[in-house]
Coordinates of C-alpha atoms in Angstrom, one line a residue:
X1 CA 100.8 95.1 118.0
X2 CA 104.4 94.4 119.1
X3 CA 105.5 91.0 120.3
X4 CA 106.3 93.0 123.7
X5 CA 102.6 93.1 124.1
X6 CA 101.9 89.7 124.0
X7 CA 102.0 87.0 126.9
X8 CA 105.2 84.8 127.4
X9 CA 103.1 81.8 128.1
X10 CA 100.6 79.9 126.2
X11 CA 98.9 76.9 125.7
X12 CA 101.0 75.7 123.5
X13 CA 104.3 76.7 124.5
X14 CA 103.9 75.5 128.5
X15 CA 105.4 72.0 129.6
X16 CA 103.6 69.4 127.5
X17 CA 103.9 67.0 129.9
X18 CA 101.4 69.2 132.3
X19 CA 99.0 69.5 129.4
X20 CA 99.2 65.6 128.6
X21 CA 98.2 64.7 132.3
X22 CA 94.8 63.9 133.2
X23 CA 93.5 63.9 136.8
X24 CA 89.8 63.0 136.5
X25 CA 89.4 63.1 140.2
X26 CA 89.3 67.0 140.1
X27 CA 88.7 67.3 136.4
X28 CA 85.9 68.8 134.0
X29 CA 83.2 67.1 136.4
X30 CA 84.9 68.4 139.5
X31 CA 84.9 71.4 138.2
X32 CA 81.3 72.0 136.8
X33 CA 79.8 70.8 140.0
X34 CA 81.8 73.8 141.8
X35 CA 80.1 76.1 139.4
X36 CA 76.6 74.8 139.9
X37 CA 77.4 74.8 144.1
X38 CA 78.3 78.9 143.3
X39 CA 75.2 79.2 141.4
X40 CA 73.3 77.3 144.4
X41 CA 74.7 79.6 147.1
X42 CA 74.1 82.9 144.9
X43 CA 70.3 81.8 144.5
X44 CA 70.8 82.4 140.7
X45 CA 70.1 78.2 139.8
X46 CA 66.7 77.0 138.8
X47 CA 68.2 73.5 139.3
X48 CA 66.0 70.4 140.2
X49 CA 68.1 70.3 143.5
X50 CA 69.6 72.1 146.6
X51 CA 72.9 71.1 147.0
X52 CA 75.9 69.3 145.5
X53 CA 76.9 66.4 146.6
X54 CA 80.9 65.7 145.9
X55 CA 81.1 62.1 146.0
X56 CA 83.9 62.2 143.3
X57 CA 86.5 62.6 146.1
X58 CA 87.8 60.9 149.6
X59 CA 87.2 64.1 151.2
X60 CA 85.6 62.9 154.3
X61 CA 84.9 66.1 156.4
X62 CA 83.8 68.0 153.7
X63 CA 80.9 65.3 153.6
X64 CA 80.3 66.0 157.4
X65 CA 82.5 63.5 159.2
X66 CA 83.6 64.9 162.1
X67 CA 87.2 65.4 163.5
X68 CA 88.1 62.9 166.4
X69 CA 87.9 65.2 169.4
X70 CA 91.3 64.0 171.1
X71 CA 93.4 64.9 167.8
X72 CA 91.8 68.5 167.4
X73 CA 92.1 69.5 170.7
X74 CA 96.0 68.3 170.9
X75 CA 95.9 70.2 167.8
X76 CA 94.4 73.3 169.1
X77 CA 97.1 73.7 172.1
X78 CA 100.2 72.8 169.9
X79 CA 98.5 76.0 167.5
X80 CA 97.9 78.2 170.7
X81 CA 100.3 76.8 173.7
X82 CA 99.7 80.0 175.7
X83 CA 96.4 78.3 176.1
X84 CA 98.1 75.8 178.7
X85 CA 98.9 78.5 181.3
X86 CA 94.9 78.0 181.9
X87 CA 95.1 74.5 182.5
X88 CA 92.1 74.3 184.9
X89 CA 90.1 76.0 182.1
X90 CA 90.9 73.7 180.0
X91 CA 90.0 71.0 181.9
X92 CA 86.8 72.0 184.1
X93 CA 85.1 74.3 181.4
X94 CA 86.3 73.3 178.1
X95 CA 86.3 69.0 178.3
X96 CA 90.0 68.6 177.8
X97 CA 91.3 65.8 179.5
X98 CA 94.6 65.6 180.9
X99 CA 96.0 63.2 178.4
X100 CA 95.3 65.7 175.8
X101 CA 97.2 68.2 177.9
X102 CA 99.9 65.8 178.3
X103 CA 100.1 64.9 174.9
X104 CA 100.7 68.4 173.9
X105 CA 103.3 69.3 176.0
X106 CA 105.2 65.9 175.0
X107 CA 105.1 67.6 171.4
X108 CA 106.4 71.0 172.3
X109 CA 109.4 69.3 174.1
X110 CA 109.9 66.9 171.4
X111 CA 108.7 68.6 168.0
X112 CA 108.8 72.5 169.2
X113 CA 106.8 75.2 167.5
X114 CA 104.9 73.8 164.6
X115 CA 105.4 76.9 162.9
X116 CA 109.0 76.1 162.5
X117 CA 110.5 74.1 159.9
X118 CA 111.3 70.1 161.0
X119 CA 114.4 68.0 159.9
X120 CA 113.4 67.3 156.3
X121 CA 112.1 63.8 156.7
X122 CA 110.5 64.6 159.5
X123 CA 110.9 65.1 163.1
X124 CA 112.7 61.9 164.7
X125 CA 110.5 61.5 167.8
X126 CA 107.7 61.4 165.2
X127 CA 109.4 58.9 163.1
X128 CA 110.6 56.8 166.3
X129 CA 106.7 56.7 167.3
X130 CA 105.8 55.4 163.4
X131 CA 108.6 53.0 163.8
X132 CA 106.4 51.6 167.4
X133 CA 103.4 51.6 165.4
X134 CA 104.8 49.4 162.6
X135 CA 106.7 46.6 164.5
X136 CA 103.4 46.4 166.6
X137 CA 101.1 46.0 163.5
X138 CA 103.6 43.7 161.8
X139 CA 105.7 41.8 164.4
X140 CA 108.9 42.8 163.0
X141 CA 111.4 45.7 163.7
X142 CA 110.9 48.9 161.8
X143 CA 114.1 51.5 161.8
X144 CA 113.1 55.1 162.3
X145 CA 116.0 56.2 160.0
X146 CA 113.9 54.7 157.0
X147 CA 110.6 56.5 157.9
X148 CA 110.0 59.8 156.2
X149 CA 107.2 62.2 156.6
X150 CA 105.6 63.6 153.6
X151 CA 102.5 66.2 152.9
X152 CA 100.0 63.2 152.5
X153 CA 100.7 59.8 150.7
X154 CA 100.4 61.8 147.3
X155 CA 103.8 64.0 148.2
X156 CA 105.3 60.3 149.0
X157 CA 104.2 59.2 145.7
X158 CA 105.7 61.8 143.9
X159 CA 109.1 62.0 145.6
X160 CA 109.3 58.1 145.1
X161 CA 108.4 58.0 141.6
X162 CA 110.9 60.8 140.6
X163 CA 113.7 58.8 142.4
X164 CA 112.7 55.5 140.2
X165 CA 111.9 57.3 137.0
X166 CA 115.2 58.5 134.8
X167 CA 113.7 58.3 131.5
X168 CA 111.1 58.1 129.3
X169 CA 112.1 54.4 128.6
X170 CA 111.1 53.8 132.4
X171 CA 108.2 51.7 133.2
X172 CA 105.8 51.4 136.0
X173 CA 103.5 48.8 136.7
X174 CA 100.2 50.3 137.7
X175 CA 96.9 48.7 138.4
X176 CA 94.0 49.3 136.2
X177 CA 91.9 51.2 137.5
X178 CA 93.8 52.8 139.5
X179 CA 93.9 56.1 141.3
X180 CA 94.8 58.7 138.6
X181 CA 98.0 60.1 140.6
X182 CA 100.1 57.2 139.2
X183 CA 99.4 57.9 135.5
X184 CA 99.5 62.0 136.2
X185 CA 102.6 62.0 137.7
X186 CA 104.2 59.6 135.5
X187 CA 103.2 61.9 132.6
X188 CA 104.5 64.7 134.4
X189 CA 107.5 62.9 134.2
X190 CA 107.7 61.7 131.1
X191 CA 108.0 58.1 131.9
X192 CA 106.1 55.1 130.9
X193 CA 103.0 53.6 132.4
X194 CA 102.9 50.2 132.2
X195 CA 99.0 48.8 133.1
X196 CA 98.0 45.7 134.6
X197 CA 94.1 44.6 134.7
X198 CA 92.8 43.7 138.0
X199 CA 90.2 40.8 137.5
X200 CA 86.6 42.3 138.0
X201 CA 84.9 38.7 138.6
X202 CA 87.3 37.9 141.3
X203 CA 86.4 40.7 143.7
X204 CA 89.3 43.2 141.9
X205 CA 92.4 40.7 142.8
X206 CA 95.4 40.8 141.1
X207 CA 96.3 38.2 138.7
X208 CA 99.9 37.3 138.7
X209 CA 99.5 36.2 135.1
X210 CA 98.4 39.3 134.2
X211 CA 100.7 41.1 135.7
X212 CA 103.8 39.2 134.2
X213 CA 101.7 39.5 130.8
X214 CA 101.8 43.2 130.9
X215 CA 105.8 42.9 132.3
X216 CA 106.8 41.2 129.3
X217 CA 104.6 43.2 126.5
X218 CA 106.9 46.3 127.9
X219 CA 109.8 44.7 127.8
X220 CA 109.7 43.6 124.3
X221 CA 108.7 47.2 123.6
X222 CA 112.0 48.6 125.0
X223 CA 110.6 49.6 128.8
X224 CA 112.7 49.6 131.5
X225 CA 110.1 48.5 134.0
X226 CA 111.4 49.5 137.2
X227 CA 108.3 49.2 139.6
X228 CA 105.4 47.8 140.3
X229 CA 102.1 49.7 142.0
X230 CA 99.8 47.8 144.4
X231 CA 97.1 49.8 146.1
X232 CA 95.9 47.8 149.1
X233 CA 92.9 48.3 150.1
X234 CA 92.2 49.3 146.2
X235 CA 91.1 52.4 144.9
X236 CA 88.9 52.7 143.2
X237 CA 87.7 49.1 144.2
X238 CA 88.0 48.7 147.8
X239 CA 89.4 45.1 147.6
X240 CA 91.8 43.9 150.2
X241 CA 94.7 41.3 148.9
X242 CA 94.9 38.1 150.4
X243 CA 98.2 37.0 151.9
X244 CA 98.8 34.3 149.2
X245 CA 98.4 37.5 146.3
X246 CA 100.9 39.6 148.4
X247 CA 103.1 36.5 148.5
X248 CA 103.1 35.9 144.5
X249 CA 103.4 39.7 143.8
X250 CA 106.8 39.7 146.1
X251 CA 108.1 37.0 144.5
X252 CA 107.8 38.5 140.9
X253 CA 109.3 41.5 142.1
X254 CA 112.1 39.5 143.2
X255 CA 112.8 37.8 140.3
X256 CA 112.3 40.8 138.0
X257 CA 114.1 43.2 140.4
X258 CA 111.0 45.5 140.6
X259 CA 110.7 48.1 143.3
X260 CA 107.0 47.7 145.0
X261 CA 105.3 50.5 145.9
X262 CA 102.9 49.5 148.3
X263 CA 99.9 52.3 148.5
X264 CA 98.1 51.5 152.1
X265 CA 96.4 54.3 153.2
X266 CA 93.1 52.5 153.2
X267 CA 94.3 50.3 156.1
X268 CA 91.6 50.5 158.5
X269 CA 89.1 50.9 156.0
X270 CA 88.3 47.1 155.5
X271 CA 84.4 45.7 155.7
X272 CA 85.7 42.2 154.1
X273 CA 88.4 40.1 154.8
X274 CA 91.7 41.6 156.4
X275 CA 94.4 44.4 156.0
X276 CA 97.7 42.1 155.1
X277 CA 100.6 44.9 155.3
X278 CA 103.4 44.3 152.2
X279 CA 105.9 44.8 155.1
X280 CA 104.6 42.2 157.2
X281 CA 105.2 39.2 154.4
X282 CA 108.4 40.5 153.0
X283 CA 109.6 40.3 156.3
X284 CA 107.9 36.7 156.5
X285 CA 109.3 35.7 153.6
X286 CA 113.0 36.6 154.7
X287 CA 112.5 34.8 157.8
X288 CA 111.3 31.7 155.6
X289 CA 114.5 31.8 153.4
X290 CA 117.3 33.0 155.7
X291 CA 119.5 32.7 152.3
X292 CA 118.9 35.9 151.3
X293 CA 116.5 35.4 148.6
X294 CA 114.5 38.5 149.2
X295 CA 117.0 40.4 151.1
X296 CA 117.4 43.1 147.9
X297 CA 113.4 43.4 147.0
X298 CA 112.9 47.1 148.2
X299 CA 109.9 47.9 149.3
X300 CA 108.4 51.4 150.0
X301 CA 104.9 51.7 151.6
X302 CA 102.8 54.4 152.3
X303 CA 100.0 55.6 155.1
X304 CA 98.2 58.6 155.3
X305 CA 95.8 60.9 157.6
X306 CA 93.3 61.4 155.0
X307 CA 91.6 58.6 154.9
X308 CA 90.1 56.2 157.5
X309 CA 88.5 57.0 160.4
X310 CA 90.7 60.3 160.9
X311 CA 89.8 61.7 157.4
X312 CA 91.9 65.0 158.0
X313 CA 92.9 65.6 154.3
X314 CA 93.3 69.1 154.7
X315 CA 95.9 69.0 157.4
X316 CA 98.4 66.9 154.5
X317 CA 99.9 64.5 156.7
X318 CA 101.7 61.1 155.7
X319 CA 104.4 58.6 156.1
X320 CA 106.4 56.3 153.6
X321 CA 109.1 53.2 154.8
X322 CA 111.5 52.2 153.1
X323 CA 112.7 48.5 153.0
X324 CA 115.7 46.8 151.8
X325 CA 116.5 50.1 149.7
X326 CA 120.5 50.8 148.7
X327 CA 121.9 53.8 151.5
X328 CA 123.1 55.8 148.9
X329 CA 119.8 55.6 147.1
X330 CA 117.9 56.6 150.5
X331 CA 121.0 59.9 150.4
X332 CA 119.7 60.9 147.5
X333 CA 115.4 60.6 148.7
X334 CA 116.5 62.9 151.6
X335 CA 118.3 65.0 149.4
X336 CA 114.9 65.6 147.3
X337 CA 112.7 66.1 149.9
X338 CA 115.1 68.2 151.5
X339 CA 114.4 70.7 148.5
X340 CA 110.7 71.2 149.7
X341 CA 112.2 71.7 153.3
X342 CA 109.9 69.3 154.9
X343 CA 105.9 68.0 155.5
X344 CA 103.8 70.5 157.0
X345 CA 104.2 70.1 160.9
X346 CA 101.3 70.1 162.0
X347 CA 100.4 67.2 159.9
X348 CA 103.3 65.3 160.6
X349 CA 101.5 65.8 164.5
X350 CA 98.6 64.3 163.4
X351 CA 100.5 61.4 162.1
X352 CA 101.8 60.6 165.3
X353 CA 98.1 60.9 166.9
X354 CA 97.1 58.3 164.3
X355 CA 100.1 55.8 165.2
X356 CA 99.4 56.6 168.8
X357 CA 96.0 57.1 170.2
X358 CA 94.6 56.9 173.4
X359 CA 94.9 53.5 175.3
X360 CA 92.8 51.5 177.2
X361 CA 92.4 53.3 180.8
X362 CA 93.8 56.9 179.5
X363 CA 91.1 59.5 180.1
X364 CA 90.3 60.0 176.3
X365 CA 90.0 56.4 175.6
X366 CA 86.2 55.9 175.7
X367 CA 85.1 58.9 173.9
X368 CA 88.1 58.0 170.9
X369 CA 86.9 54.5 170.8
X370 CA 83.3 55.9 170.5
X371 CA 84.1 58.2 168.0
X372 CA 86.2 55.7 166.1
X373 CA 83.5 53.1 166.0
X374 CA 80.4 55.3 165.0
X375 CA 82.6 56.8 162.0
X376 CA 83.5 53.0 161.1
X377 CA 79.9 51.9 161.3
X378 CA 78.8 55.0 159.3
X379 CA 80.8 53.9 156.4
X380 CA 80.0 50.6 156.3
X381 CA 75.9 51.0 156.7
X382 CA 75.8 54.0 153.9
X383 CA 78.6 51.6 151.5
X384 CA 75.5 48.7 151.9
X385 CA 72.8 51.0 151.2
X386 CA 74.2 52.4 148.1
X387 CA 75.1 48.7 147.1
X388 CA 71.7 47.6 147.9
X389 CA 70.5 50.3 145.7
X390 CA 72.7 49.7 143.0
X391 CA 71.1 46.2 142.9
X392 CA 67.8 47.2 142.0
X393 CA 69.3 49.5 138.8
X394 CA 69.0 48.4 135.2
X395 CA 72.2 47.2 133.8
X396 CA 74.6 48.2 136.9
X397 CA 76.6 45.5 138.4
X398 CA 78.5 45.9 141.6
X399 CA 80.1 43.4 144.0
X400 CA 79.3 43.7 147.4
X401 CA 81.4 46.7 149.7
X402 CA 85.0 45.8 150.3
X403 CA 86.6 48.6 151.7
X404 CA 88.0 51.9 151.3
X405 CA 85.8 54.4 150.9
X406 CA 84.4 54.0 147.3
X407 CA 82.1 51.5 145.0
X408 CA 83.2 51.3 141.4
X409 CA 79.8 49.8 139.8
X410 CA 79.9 48.6 136.1
X411 CA 76.8 50.3 133.7
X412 CA 75.8 49.0 131.0
X413 CA 74.3 51.4 128.7
X414 CA 72.1 51.5 125.3
X415 CA 73.6 52.1 122.3
X416 CA 71.6 55.4 121.7
X417 CA 73.5 56.4 124.9
X418 CA 76.9 56.0 123.5
X419 CA 75.2 57.8 120.3
X420 CA 74.2 60.9 122.2
X421 CA 77.7 61.1 123.9
X422 CA 79.5 60.8 121.0
X423 CA 77.7 63.7 119.5
X424 CA 78.7 65.5 122.7
X425 CA 82.6 64.2 122.1
X426 CA 82.4 62.3 125.4
X427 CA 83.0 58.7 126.4
X428 CA 79.6 57.3 127.4
X429 CA 80.4 56.7 130.7
X430 CA 81.5 60.5 130.9
X431 CA 78.5 61.2 129.3
X432 CA 76.4 59.5 131.7
X433 CA 78.0 61.2 135.0
X434 CA 77.5 64.7 133.6
X435 CA 73.4 63.8 133.2
X436 CA 74.1 62.5 136.6
X437 CA 75.6 65.7 138.0
X438 CA 73.2 68.2 135.9
X439 CA 70.0 66.4 137.5
X440 CA 71.1 65.4 140.7
X441 CA 73.7 67.4 141.9
X442 CA 75.4 63.9 142.8
X443 CA 79.1 64.5 141.1
X444 CA 80.9 60.8 140.8
X445 CA 83.8 60.0 138.3
X446 CA 83.2 58.2 135.3
X447 CA 85.4 54.8 135.0
X448 CA 87.7 56.1 132.1
X449 CA 89.2 58.4 134.7
X450 CA 90.5 55.5 136.0
X451 CA 91.1 53.4 133.6
X452 CA 88.7 49.9 132.6
X453 CA 89.0 47.1 130.4
X454 CA 88.0 48.2 127.1
X455 CA 84.6 47.9 126.3
X456 CA 83.3 48.1 129.8
X457 CA 81.9 51.5 131.7
X458 CA 82.1 52.3 135.2
X459 CA 81.8 55.1 137.4
X460 CA 83.5 55.7 141.0
X461 CA 81.8 56.9 143.9
X462 CA 82.5 57.5 147.6
X463 CA 79.8 56.3 149.8
X464 CA 80.9 59.3 152.8
X465 CA 77.9 61.7 152.2
X466 CA 75.3 61.2 155.3
X467 CA 71.7 60.7 154.7
X468 CA 70.0 58.8 151.8
X469 CA 68.1 61.3 149.7
X470 CA 71.3 61.4 147.5
X471 CA 71.0 58.0 146.9
X472 CA 67.3 57.6 146.1
X473 CA 67.7 60.4 143.6
X474 CA 70.5 58.4 141.5
X475 CA 68.3 55.3 141.1
X476 CA 65.4 57.9 140.0
X477 CA 68.1 59.7 137.6
X478 CA 69.1 55.9 136.3
X479 CA 65.7 54.9 135.6
X480 CA 64.8 58.0 133.7
X481 CA 68.3 57.9 131.6
X482 CA 67.6 54.4 130.6
X483 CA 63.8 55.1 129.5
X484 CA 65.5 57.8 127.6
X485 CA 68.2 56.1 125.5
X486 CA 66.7 52.9 125.5

């Protein structure tokens, strides 16, 4: 066969950084779960369960979280503005309130058609409303020109890491365990991940001495560490950082001239403690130090419509705010986002709705509050039920649910399980999670996909799925697994 009859691309000659990247949340287990789901739908399966529970990813509406009515009604009018010509039908027959119609008309005046491109960094009117939200949240001014709308927070992370990482010696401090977006993106950029361990014994808190040790070790290896990632509240751990930890991180960032990337997409998913933004603490430190000591600490904080009580993952809406960045660097960030033209405009509108929901006294407020509180309480109730189940399971240790959408329990398995895993070329936690999927249809993610302390085993599960039957199936599986590999 001549060379012209063979494919140009093979697994061996594509970009090696793509090959090296790992994204466990949608890895082998997720692929296998979709194969099982398809088999169940076709009726060609003899498996001992009737549905797949995708507890591997924070995808609320796939697991029956209902959309917020106000948000979807406004979006429906933006997608089909002709409906506004039948205002009486909307109000008298379809349950639309007058504030829904007013908000849709505001978008059409200030943003225009959602089928048209916006400014590359987002519609100015929406960015102003985000700035208003941030000012109200933190008690310090925000500049709409420092705000960039993005296709979810993931797109913002991708943008920022592209700007920060110059070559393979560029290092980024990343918490372990972490959301694998960070390590995967660094792999694609051929940059260096500088891992620092969170302290499981202290509810997965940050330990500034551990961070310093990781930084110093990387420095001695010739790595130019440029930034530190903080996920607050944590993913996969759910922990919210107290103010003293945030202050310590910002002081260290000042000393070592590190950019702070604050991933704050779970800021409304807090069950224990409170969410405190990095922006608020940085501005407070600047106020306490009028000599300008903190004026060059660069902070990029991110938020998204995908999580919280909004849960609109598929609409791909998010933003990041830049604080204390050099204007010339910001110009390059604008150029970078311009290459992708703009974030989805319907997603931008959802961001505006998230930061500017119905207010007390407005027609949609009562229903909005009822839906919002109902989702929050439902998540909290399911989190506590799952945690209670874990407490009954042999060899499983799990702290009380603190927030986000996940639990990250430790699993202590017998040596026979590790031996069986090795025979299949898997780590023990991967082996456990695969057996769980095959026996129950519940898809979780092994701790190795997020990073974990050497010698420890974990898995991450969401608590988004409704009902309790799937929780009972995990308990039953675990007992049988432990007995089999005892």
